[in-house]
XYZ file of C-alpha atoms in Angstrom:
669
model
C 31.418 -5.308 -0.447
C 28.402 -7.624 -0.292
C 27.660 -7.257 -3.995
C 30.024 -6.962 -6.935
C 27.884 -7.802 -9.919
C 27.165 -4.509 -11.717
C 29.870 -3.387 -14.151
C 31.617 -0.088 -13.419
C 33.294 2.361 -15.796
C 36.677 1.210 -17.065
C 39.431 3.759 -17.638
C 42.243 1.820 -15.996
C 42.996 -1.091 -18.288
C 46.175 -2.293 -16.609
C 47.213 -0.342 -13.502
C 45.371 -1.909 -10.582
C 43.264 -4.089 -12.893
C 45.429 -7.007 -14.014
C 47.640 -9.736 -12.603
C 51.142 -9.875 -14.101
C 52.453 -13.176 -15.423
C 54.645 -13.797 -12.389
C 51.571 -13.854 -10.123
C 50.734 -17.303 -11.481
C 51.052 -20.057 -8.886
C 52.678 -23.289 -10.069
C 50.179 -26.197 -10.045
C 52.542 -28.326 -7.928
C 52.759 -25.683 -5.178
C 50.197 -27.371 -2.961
C 51.071 -30.996 -3.746
C 52.707 -33.421 -1.360
C 52.968 -33.452 2.417
C 52.544 -30.291 4.522
C 55.634 -28.067 4.759
C 54.965 -27.132 8.401
C 53.166 -28.782 11.320
C 51.474 -27.143 14.299
C 48.689 -27.547 16.838
C 47.101 -24.161 16.201
C 47.339 -22.172 12.973
C 46.485 -18.486 12.577
C 46.184 -17.172 9.022
C 46.388 -13.387 9.168
C 45.877 -11.674 5.833
C 45.326 -8.006 5.133
C 47.076 -6.509 8.131
C 47.397 -3.376 5.940
C 50.165 -1.864 8.052
C 48.041 -1.754 11.218
C 50.528 -2.283 14.098
C 47.723 -2.450 16.655
C 46.170 -5.375 14.793
C 49.504 -7.192 14.997
C 49.470 -6.548 18.767
C 46.070 -8.248 18.950
C 47.178 -11.195 16.802
C 50.221 -11.841 18.959
C 48.034 -11.685 22.048
C 45.712 -14.303 20.536
C 48.644 -16.565 19.695
C 50.190 -16.197 23.153
C 46.981 -17.419 24.771
C 47.032 -20.730 22.870
C 48.210 -24.057 24.264
C 50.487 -26.130 22.059
C 52.661 -25.196 19.114
C 51.108 -22.159 17.469
C 52.012 -20.913 14.007
C 51.106 -17.409 12.798
C 51.138 -16.982 9.021
C 50.937 -13.418 7.673
C 49.084 -14.075 4.417
C 50.120 -11.105 2.304
C 49.309 -7.377 2.274
C 50.883 -6.899 5.669
C 51.705 -3.369 4.473
C 49.431 -0.663 3.034
C 48.645 2.293 5.276
C 52.088 2.419 6.954
C 53.206 4.965 4.298
C 56.591 5.938 5.811
C 59.922 4.123 5.782
C 60.024 4.152 9.590
C 56.627 2.509 9.899
C 57.475 -0.016 7.194
C 60.762 -0.992 8.815
C 59.278 -1.248 12.305
C 56.517 -3.538 11.057
C 58.981 -5.701 9.110
C 61.064 -6.269 12.258
C 57.983 -7.584 14.034
C 56.818 -9.707 11.113
C 60.119 -11.600 11.115
C 58.980 -13.496 14.224
C 56.307 -15.222 12.127
C 55.880 -16.948 8.775
C 55.294 -14.275 6.130
C 53.820 -14.820 2.664
C 53.803 -12.264 -0.111
C 50.700 -10.361 -1.160
C 50.242 -8.155 -4.174
C 51.281 -5.108 -2.129
C 54.669 -6.625 -1.309
C 55.056 -8.213 -4.757
C 54.913 -4.764 -6.371
C 57.026 -3.086 -3.678
C 59.915 -5.477 -4.243
C 60.042 -5.122 -8.037
C 63.201 -3.681 -9.509
C 61.301 -2.435 -12.566
C 57.693 -1.200 -12.510
C 55.657 -3.342 -14.929
C 52.653 -1.010 -14.928
C 50.174 -2.983 -12.817
C 49.880 -0.335 -10.100
C 49.053 -1.822 -6.716
C 48.648 -5.287 -8.262
C 45.180 -5.684 -6.771
C 43.727 -6.897 -10.109
C 40.387 -5.287 -9.266
C 37.383 -6.712 -11.145
C 35.205 -4.649 -13.477
C 32.664 -3.905 -10.757
C 35.223 -1.874 -8.792
C 34.863 1.775 -9.777
C 37.700 3.555 -11.512
C 38.055 6.138 -8.749
C 38.686 3.400 -6.176
C 41.296 1.779 -8.426
C 42.992 5.140 -8.961
C 43.195 5.782 -5.213
C 44.628 2.330 -4.514
C 47.380 2.934 -7.021
C 48.190 6.252 -5.297
C 48.288 4.622 -1.839
C 50.713 2.015 -3.105
C 52.834 4.655 -4.849
C 53.286 6.578 -1.596
C 54.554 3.481 0.193
C 56.709 2.449 -2.754
C 58.442 5.850 -2.788
C 59.229 5.522 0.924
C 60.680 2.030 0.495
C 62.738 3.070 -2.532
C 64.179 6.036 -0.629
C 65.679 3.952 2.180
C 68.380 1.480 1.145
C 67.864 -2.083 2.291
C 64.099 -2.013 2.822
C 63.207 -3.572 -0.512
C 65.603 -6.430 0.163
C 63.535 -7.442 3.193
C 60.796 -8.611 0.815
C 63.017 -10.709 -1.435
C 62.321 -14.437 -1.557
C 59.034 -14.187 0.300
C 56.925 -17.179 -0.884
C 53.363 -16.983 -2.166
C 52.094 -20.309 -0.807
C 52.381 -22.559 2.214
C 50.930 -25.903 3.285
C 50.474 -26.637 6.974
C 49.476 -29.818 8.772
C 47.038 -29.337 11.658
C 45.547 -32.320 13.504
C 46.262 -34.605 10.572
C 44.599 -32.281 8.044
C 46.284 -30.355 5.261
C 45.767 -26.592 5.051
C 46.776 -24.627 1.950
C 47.465 -20.924 2.436
C 47.844 -18.280 -0.249
C 46.951 -14.627 -0.651
C 44.638 -14.634 -3.686
C 43.390 -17.978 -4.964
C 44.880 -21.345 -5.870
C 45.977 -20.075 -9.286
C 47.018 -16.421 -8.897
C 48.732 -14.425 -6.172
C 46.281 -11.557 -6.785
C 43.368 -13.664 -8.033
C 39.743 -12.970 -7.163
C 38.439 -16.510 -7.623
C 38.043 -16.884 -3.849
C 36.072 -13.665 -3.525
C 32.611 -13.855 -2.044
C 31.005 -13.392 -5.455
C 33.134 -16.110 -7.051
C 32.406 -18.563 -4.251
C 28.665 -18.031 -4.771
C 28.945 -19.531 -8.265
C 28.118 -23.250 -8.264
C 30.502 -23.887 -11.171
C 33.324 -22.282 -9.190
C 32.310 -24.358 -6.149
C 32.663 -27.475 -8.268
C 36.040 -26.345 -9.634
C 37.387 -25.672 -6.148
C 36.041 -28.909 -4.739
C 37.749 -30.895 -7.507
C 40.984 -29.013 -6.745
C 40.739 -29.795 -3.021
C 40.255 -33.459 -3.829
C 43.090 -33.563 -6.371
C 45.615 -31.835 -4.100
C 44.562 -33.635 -0.933
C 43.814 -30.285 0.699
C 41.243 -30.122 3.498
C 41.183 -26.348 3.972
C 42.081 -23.500 1.612
C 42.709 -20.214 3.459
C 42.901 -17.000 1.415
C 42.627 -13.255 1.960
C 43.007 -10.947 -1.008
C 39.512 -9.513 -1.638
C 39.110 -7.675 1.679
C 35.643 -9.210 2.222
C 35.262 -12.376 4.332
C 33.695 -15.483 2.834
C 33.442 -19.093 3.935
C 31.980 -22.157 2.256
C 31.908 -25.886 2.938
C 32.238 -28.178 -0.067
C 32.211 -31.937 -0.446
C 35.985 -32.385 -0.034
C 36.886 -29.510 2.257
C 36.453 -25.941 3.408
C 37.371 -22.616 1.828
C 37.711 -19.519 3.990
C 38.716 -15.946 3.160
C 39.421 -13.867 6.272
C 38.821 -10.511 4.571
C 41.110 -8.193 6.531
C 42.909 -8.492 9.849
C 43.685 -4.770 9.958
C 40.250 -3.400 9.012
C 36.685 -3.900 10.189
C 34.822 -6.393 8.036
C 31.190 -5.868 9.059
C 28.893 -2.962 9.805
C 29.448 -1.285 13.160
C 32.549 -3.328 14.010
C 35.937 -2.073 15.135
C 37.972 -5.257 14.723
C 39.590 -7.308 12.008
C 39.436 -11.045 11.354
C 41.977 -13.840 11.332
C 41.450 -17.495 10.481
C 42.135 -19.918 13.321
C 42.473 -23.640 12.606
C 42.828 -26.094 15.488
C 41.433 -29.310 16.942
C 39.301 -27.356 19.430
C 37.005 -24.326 19.155
C 37.857 -20.775 20.184
C 35.536 -19.098 22.724
C 35.528 -15.848 20.729
C 34.968 -17.257 17.223
C 32.796 -15.138 14.954
C 31.905 -17.982 12.601
C 32.934 -21.604 12.516
C 32.787 -24.980 10.788
C 34.040 -28.393 11.846
C 35.774 -30.834 9.483
C 36.226 -34.251 11.108
C 37.364 -32.783 14.421
C 39.202 -29.815 12.914
C 37.697 -26.419 13.718
C 38.049 -23.723 11.057
C 37.012 -20.349 12.425
C 37.129 -16.613 11.895
C 38.342 -15.001 15.112
C 38.063 -11.257 15.861
C 41.330 -9.336 15.903
C 40.356 -6.866 18.624
C 42.913 -4.115 18.148
C 42.903 -0.709 19.879
C 40.446 1.093 17.631
C 40.967 4.615 18.965
C 44.752 4.316 18.759
C 44.525 2.969 15.215
C 42.187 5.734 14.053
C 44.466 8.394 15.547
C 47.528 6.777 13.912
C 45.749 6.617 10.556
C 44.588 10.252 10.715
C 48.116 11.487 11.393
C 49.380 9.681 8.296
C 46.501 10.308 5.913
C 44.780 13.730 5.730
C 41.064 13.984 5.027
C 41.399 14.317 1.249
C 44.174 11.755 0.831
C 43.427 8.629 -1.246
C 43.579 6.360 1.810
C 41.200 8.535 3.832
C 38.710 8.836 0.987
C 38.680 5.101 0.333
C 39.030 3.662 3.834
C 38.436 6.034 6.718
C 34.681 5.498 6.920
C 35.279 1.744 6.945
C 37.828 2.093 9.740
C 35.448 4.278 11.737
C 32.152 2.450 11.198
C 32.778 -0.743 9.252
C 31.588 -1.497 5.704
C 27.967 -2.028 4.697
C 28.287 -5.767 5.217
C 26.799 -8.219 7.673
C 27.875 -11.604 8.920
C 25.204 -13.388 6.887
C 26.784 -12.040 3.684
C 29.913 -14.091 4.317
C 28.429 -17.470 5.246
C 27.957 -19.236 1.931
C 26.972 -22.624 3.317
C 28.310 -25.008 5.970
C 29.620 -22.342 8.378
C 27.568 -21.098 11.314
C 27.806 -18.053 13.603
C 30.093 -18.561 16.603
C 29.953 -17.256 20.192
C 31.215 -13.774 19.240
C 28.406 -13.317 16.718
C 25.846 -12.942 19.485
C 27.525 -9.841 20.891
C 29.780 -8.491 18.158
C 27.728 -8.150 14.991
C 24.765 -6.107 13.938
C 21.713 -7.781 12.470
C 20.340 -6.571 9.160
C 16.960 -8.290 9.433
C 14.891 -6.094 11.687
C 11.702 -6.471 9.608
C 10.244 -8.267 6.628
C 9.344 -6.223 3.557
C 5.655 -6.209 2.697
C 4.262 -7.320 -0.657
C 3.364 -3.732 -1.491
C 7.019 -2.721 -1.056
C 8.078 -5.333 -3.604
C 5.434 -4.138 -6.064
C 6.442 -0.497 -5.598
C 10.097 -1.346 -6.109
C 9.305 -3.206 -9.330
C 7.142 -0.363 -10.616
C 10.071 2.068 -10.565
C 11.834 0.244 -13.394
C 11.694 0.639 -17.165
C 8.543 -1.157 -18.287
C 9.290 -4.641 -19.543
C 7.022 -4.290 -22.578
C 9.064 -1.280 -23.727
C 12.120 -3.495 -24.058
C 10.392 -6.061 -26.292
C 10.949 -5.270 -29.958
C 8.806 -8.066 -31.401
C 5.244 -7.235 -30.334
C 4.053 -10.728 -31.275
C 5.837 -11.912 -28.120
C 3.330 -9.945 -26.041
C 0.611 -12.494 -26.906
C 0.392 -16.229 -26.387
C 0.729 -18.675 -29.251
C -2.487 -19.484 -31.090
C -3.108 -22.679 -29.130
C -1.293 -22.889 -25.759
C -0.552 -26.521 -24.976
C 0.280 -26.495 -21.243
C -2.218 -26.138 -18.418
C -0.343 -25.280 -15.236
C -2.236 -25.897 -12.011
C -1.155 -24.477 -8.645
C -3.235 -26.698 -6.416
C -1.994 -25.620 -2.974
C 0.220 -23.150 -1.146
C 0.845 -25.649 1.632
C 4.384 -27.057 1.810
C 6.501 -29.014 4.265
C 9.369 -26.565 3.583
C 9.740 -22.774 3.564
C 12.557 -22.275 1.033
C 14.363 -18.932 0.927
C 13.900 -18.557 -2.848
C 10.168 -19.393 -2.873
C 8.210 -16.761 -4.783
C 4.904 -18.410 -3.744
C 5.755 -17.985 -0.040
C 4.682 -21.582 0.472
C 5.108 -23.213 3.861
C 3.526 -25.382 6.558
C 1.435 -22.417 7.742
C -0.370 -21.978 4.416
C -3.806 -23.552 4.102
C -4.915 -22.651 0.560
C -5.979 -25.686 -1.491
C -7.840 -26.005 -4.769
C -11.409 -27.195 -4.196
C -12.810 -30.368 -5.746
C -15.101 -28.441 -8.089
C -12.166 -26.411 -9.373
C -10.140 -29.580 -9.918
C -12.974 -31.074 -11.943
C -13.186 -27.914 -14.066
C -9.434 -28.128 -14.658
C -9.845 -31.722 -15.842
C -12.546 -30.601 -18.243
C -10.220 -28.006 -19.787
C -7.314 -30.470 -19.790
C -9.380 -32.750 -22.044
C -9.204 -30.201 -24.860
C -7.227 -31.598 -27.791
C -4.721 -28.722 -27.792
C -3.671 -29.428 -24.190
C -0.688 -31.774 -24.154
C 0.626 -31.276 -20.605
C -0.917 -30.735 -17.182
C 1.804 -29.137 -15.046
C 0.963 -29.612 -11.357
C 2.713 -27.359 -8.863
C 2.344 -25.772 -5.433
C 3.547 -25.485 -2.567
C 4.166 -29.145 -2.309
C 1.369 -30.421 -4.584
C 1.545 -33.873 -2.943
C 0.070 -32.343 0.222
C -3.267 -31.633 -1.469
C -5.822 -34.131 -0.066
C -7.131 -34.998 -3.562
C -3.730 -35.087 -5.235
C -3.652 -38.816 -6.039
C -7.139 -38.783 -7.508
C -6.423 -35.641 -9.525
C -3.236 -36.813 -11.241
C -4.872 -40.168 -11.961
C -7.727 -38.450 -13.777
C -5.438 -35.948 -15.501
C -3.247 -38.761 -16.837
C -6.252 -40.047 -18.797
C -6.277 -36.932 -21.006
C -2.739 -35.474 -21.022
C 0.855 -35.950 -19.965
C 1.090 -35.133 -16.264
C 4.088 -33.248 -14.899
C 4.523 -32.866 -11.131
C 6.901 -30.373 -9.534
C 8.180 -31.759 -6.246
C 10.632 -30.690 -3.565
C 11.523 -34.395 -3.076
C 11.720 -34.082 0.724
C 7.953 -34.490 1.091
C 8.155 -37.923 -0.531
C 10.240 -39.195 2.378
C 7.167 -38.825 4.575
C 5.432 -42.202 4.996
C 2.097 -40.547 4.203
C 3.322 -39.615 0.715
C 5.739 -42.438 -0.171
C 3.016 -44.429 -2.000
C 2.968 -41.616 -4.563
C 6.312 -42.853 -5.884
C 4.600 -45.993 -7.162
C 1.664 -43.974 -8.475
C 4.042 -41.703 -10.414
C 5.652 -44.726 -12.042
C 2.296 -46.349 -12.820
C 0.953 -43.187 -14.490
C 4.250 -42.303 -16.246
C 4.174 -38.938 -14.497
C 7.031 -36.656 -15.506
C 8.784 -35.651 -12.282
C 10.422 -32.232 -12.070
C 12.401 -32.238 -8.829
C 13.937 -29.250 -7.094
C 17.575 -29.830 -6.126
C 19.012 -26.316 -5.766
C 22.622 -27.451 -5.439
C 24.751 -30.596 -5.596
C 26.611 -29.527 -2.450
C 24.776 -30.314 0.769
C 25.712 -27.120 2.638
C 24.485 -24.822 -0.118
C 21.284 -26.797 -0.773
C 20.427 -26.793 2.919
C 21.096 -23.061 3.165
C 18.088 -22.675 0.850
C 15.921 -25.591 1.937
C 16.713 -26.039 5.626
C 18.840 -28.430 7.626
C 18.714 -32.178 7.043
C 17.004 -31.866 3.653
C 19.802 -32.831 1.255
C 20.229 -36.507 2.086
C 16.445 -37.136 2.021
C 16.387 -35.639 -1.485
C 19.087 -38.056 -2.596
C 17.199 -40.981 -1.049
C 14.039 -40.082 -2.974
C 16.004 -39.702 -6.216
C 17.369 -43.217 -5.713
C 13.825 -44.482 -5.111
C 12.742 -42.888 -8.376
C 15.740 -44.413 -10.167
C 14.710 -47.848 -8.868
C 11.359 -47.326 -10.577
C 13.023 -46.539 -13.891
C 13.064 -42.767 -13.596
C 16.002 -40.990 -15.140
C 17.311 -43.899 -17.198
C 14.650 -46.085 -18.859
C 13.478 -43.504 -21.413
C 9.843 -43.789 -20.309
C 9.879 -42.316 -16.806
C 11.228 -38.771 -17.077
C 13.095 -37.254 -14.144
C 14.269 -33.650 -14.530
C 16.031 -31.628 -11.847
C 15.809 -27.899 -11.118
C 18.630 -25.609 -10.001
C 17.966 -22.214 -8.394
C 20.842 -19.868 -7.479
C 21.326 -19.407 -3.754
C 22.340 -15.780 -4.250
C 20.982 -12.879 -6.372
C 22.730 -14.051 -9.511
C 21.665 -15.371 -12.879
C 22.100 -19.131 -13.246
C 25.256 -20.308 -14.978
C 25.138 -21.847 -18.440
C 22.680 -24.728 -18.195
C 24.680 -27.292 -20.210
C 27.816 -26.753 -18.124
C 25.846 -26.984 -14.918
C 24.073 -30.140 -16.091
C 27.452 -31.791 -16.635
C 28.410 -30.943 -13.054
C 25.139 -32.350 -11.708
C 25.445 -35.468 -13.845
C 29.013 -36.150 -12.690
C 28.461 -35.467 -9.003
C 25.129 -37.281 -8.710
C 26.538 -40.116 -10.815
C 29.228 -40.584 -8.165
C 26.344 -41.058 -5.714
C 24.614 -43.591 -7.945
C 21.886 -41.226 -9.174
C 20.817 -40.596 -12.772
C 18.371 -38.096 -14.276
C 17.224 -36.929 -17.692
C 17.757 -33.148 -17.790
C 18.656 -30.236 -15.564
C 16.664 -26.997 -15.650
C 18.575 -23.875 -14.554
C 15.969 -21.397 -13.321
C 16.447 -17.767 -12.250
C 14.866 -16.642 -8.999
C 11.987 -14.230 -9.497
C 12.183 -11.065 -7.334
C 8.676 -11.396 -5.876
C 7.066 -13.049 -2.877
C 9.344 -14.232 -0.095
C 12.411 -13.855 -2.272
C 11.576 -10.293 -3.324
C 11.051 -9.298 0.301
C 14.384 -10.877 1.215
C 16.150 -8.892 -1.495
C 14.674 -5.637 -0.207
C 15.522 -6.446 3.415
C 19.137 -7.249 2.545
C 19.635 -4.258 0.266
C 20.188 -6.519 -2.753
C 16.990 -5.757 -4.683
C 18.309 -2.913 -6.832
C 21.532 -4.721 -7.680
C 19.700 -7.881 -8.702
C 17.196 -6.000 -10.857
C 20.053 -4.083 -12.485
C 21.596 -7.413 -13.403
C 18.308 -8.687 -14.828
C 17.671 -5.530 -16.826
C 21.245 -5.285 -18.079
C 21.013 -8.928 -19.103
C 17.752 -8.528 -21.055
C 17.873 -10.769 -24.136
C 15.368 -10.126 -26.913
C 16.056 -13.586 -28.354
C 14.405 -15.369 -25.421
C 11.088 -13.510 -25.544
C 9.512 -15.762 -28.150
C 10.138 -18.792 -25.936
C 8.891 -17.436 -22.607
C 6.726 -20.013 -20.819
C 3.730 -17.683 -20.557
C 3.353 -17.822 -24.335
C 2.418 -21.515 -24.385
C 0.548 -22.033 -21.140
C -2.295 -20.932 -18.933
C -2.021 -21.084 -15.139
C -4.923 -21.816 -12.829
C -4.504 -20.681 -9.227
C -5.830 -22.589 -6.221
C -8.844 -20.236 -6.225
C -9.711 -21.175 -9.821
C -8.737 -17.829 -11.322
C -6.755 -17.759 -14.557
C -3.278 -16.265 -14.974
C -0.443 -16.297 -17.506
C 2.054 -17.950 -15.188
C 2.676 -18.828 -11.562
C 4.525 -15.542 -11.017
C 1.471 -13.556 -12.162
C -0.633 -15.762 -9.894
C 1.461 -14.657 -6.905
C 1.071 -11.002 -7.896
C -2.682 -11.333 -8.459
C -2.474 -10.431 -12.167
C -5.670 -12.268 -13.021
C -7.175 -12.156 -16.498
C -10.549 -10.468 -16.873
C -13.494 -10.780 -19.207
C -16.390 -8.371 -19.379
C -15.154 -6.607 -16.266
C -14.828 -9.673 -14.035
C -12.108 -12.170 -13.193
C -11.744 -15.062 -15.591
C -11.864 -18.492 -13.952
C -11.315 -22.031 -15.111
C -15.110 -22.469 -15.001
C -15.433 -20.025 -17.896
C -13.279 -22.326 -20.008
C -14.919 -25.514 -18.750
C -18.424 -24.170 -19.514
C -17.466 -22.739 -22.908
C -15.219 -25.069 -24.945
C -15.109 -22.430 -27.693
C -13.428 -19.893 -25.422
C -9.829 -19.808 -26.645
C -6.857 -20.083 -24.324
C -4.995 -17.603 -26.556
C -4.787 -14.127 -25.023
C -2.673 -11.022 -24.560
C -0.163 -11.584 -21.763
C -0.160 -9.390 -18.665
C 3.430 -8.287 -18.267
C 5.031 -6.494 -15.331
C 8.633 -5.793 -14.466
C 9.173 -9.093 -12.637
C 9.207 -10.562 -16.177
C 12.814 -9.402 -16.522
C 13.758 -12.525 -14.530
C 12.520 -14.714 -17.393
C 14.194 -12.721 -20.167
C 17.696 -12.130 -18.795
C 20.791 -13.892 -20.045
C 19.856 -17.217 -21.593
C 16.288 -16.861 -20.351
C 14.471 -18.755 -17.627
C 11.284 -20.773 -17.719
C 9.671 -23.715 -15.965
C 11.667 -25.788 -18.446
C 14.944 -24.061 -17.652
C 17.074 -22.088 -20.103
C 15.234 -20.784 -23.170
C 18.210 -20.270 -25.508
C 21.700 -21.694 -25.382
C 24.873 -19.630 -25.778
C 26.302 -19.745 -29.280
């Protein structure tokens, strides 16, 4: 459930795979004032026929003070299988507000339109799972058809509802804001920054503060600029490893003492609350209905018994935090940190990168590389989750003065056009100001900054120095939404970044044509970046609303090494991410890979093809010893051209549209 990126086989083209036309939600459905008002709202999706879960929901509601509204957000039925169970559950549901899900939408049809269960499963869901879901739905459909009057109970059930809670507007629907069975509020969709932007614009346009959905059976929650989006996963099934309870969304002006995760929106608390049903009774009930080899048992029994292979952290996509129940109710995946050797071993098991490259000329640099990249320190004021260098405040490595002087000697070569200064936070090097001043005498200087460091009074004077030297600033801003950016960078880092960008703008950066300000996007999750031009338009619009301008956006893929590689291994996402990189290999980008036109010098003076190779220790050698920048400084005839040292981490640069220090390598046609 935590990853749905790799394509699966496709036999089922319609049944269980597509949304019929009548699943489309009218654009005006969420407009206007709320249809209902209450003090406490429970959104309960994915009951899946579990009567014990409904017991637990009604117990939660009964304990509330004030007017409490329970909304059953579709797929109330699924495992109930028999007409008796279906009818008994329907009688109980009538005490609440009930919306239609895809299960009920297909049960109430007079004519089967061939969409099976109506789940509209994405490509990454395996055919066998789709086939079983269709069979589960067929069993229930046959029971409903056989008893007169049952189908009529589902007639007229709406697909949307708006509710006012504490002066805020909550929109409720089963799938997403466009389709009854849509997957655009799935965890994977909500990880996409372009989808985040689309949803945030929708929230603003409709005047909605919270969108509550259900359909995908995997919880997800994200805070955006204009509101919150929360998917409760399933009320009638466990949602995380080792759990025996479902989840419901609770929205109220005060917090719940048993909340699993929570966010506050101007005094409104939006939370996922455990639905603590009788697990043993439910398992016994399920086993009586569904034998061991039945489609429901094959697909769901292990989840009912032990929970899926998901953890709370998988669901929190920015802006939500663990609640009181998280301390006692959820397992923790991170029990260790993968070692560097584990990352290297994992990479070595893949198809060799060089074997995928058809044009062997791409395995060498250009005749005269023009960029000298210099990693002058591993020290940083931040410890970002995606950092392949593993930079942080604890690191002490800095490039010595003699090495810096040798770098300047090489930078004076006529073929060198750019000195690309990186780190860590390069500003934290004690000789940084002197070095960029000297480098600017012989080449264009580019500095890669995390922006936050320039808020420190000790480093603020560098803003004026950058402007004086016409330094090209390449600034990391991993998202235009504060919650997502801070999930990568740490709390209270987003607003300081914006302040520094405004300071740079005041000095002409990003708009005067002379002082270049480029921004860098890194995905928060193990995904390829979206199309760079589309993303740049989002950045330009959103930052423009905040009074900030810039020249270009670079969309950069995260490299599966260092701290990020270890994180992928620890979270079980390494193989899936590498599959995506390998499947996305694009021969067309190889000629433009950054290693072909640059040489990187590490803080120890050794010479590498790129900063990624620097992290992995893939140093170049000459006559049996490590090459250093001193070799090039002492011998001006020694060419920077060389054969590139490739390893399988290079797939990160050659997937999709390609990724380099300058962003996308090729644009989509």
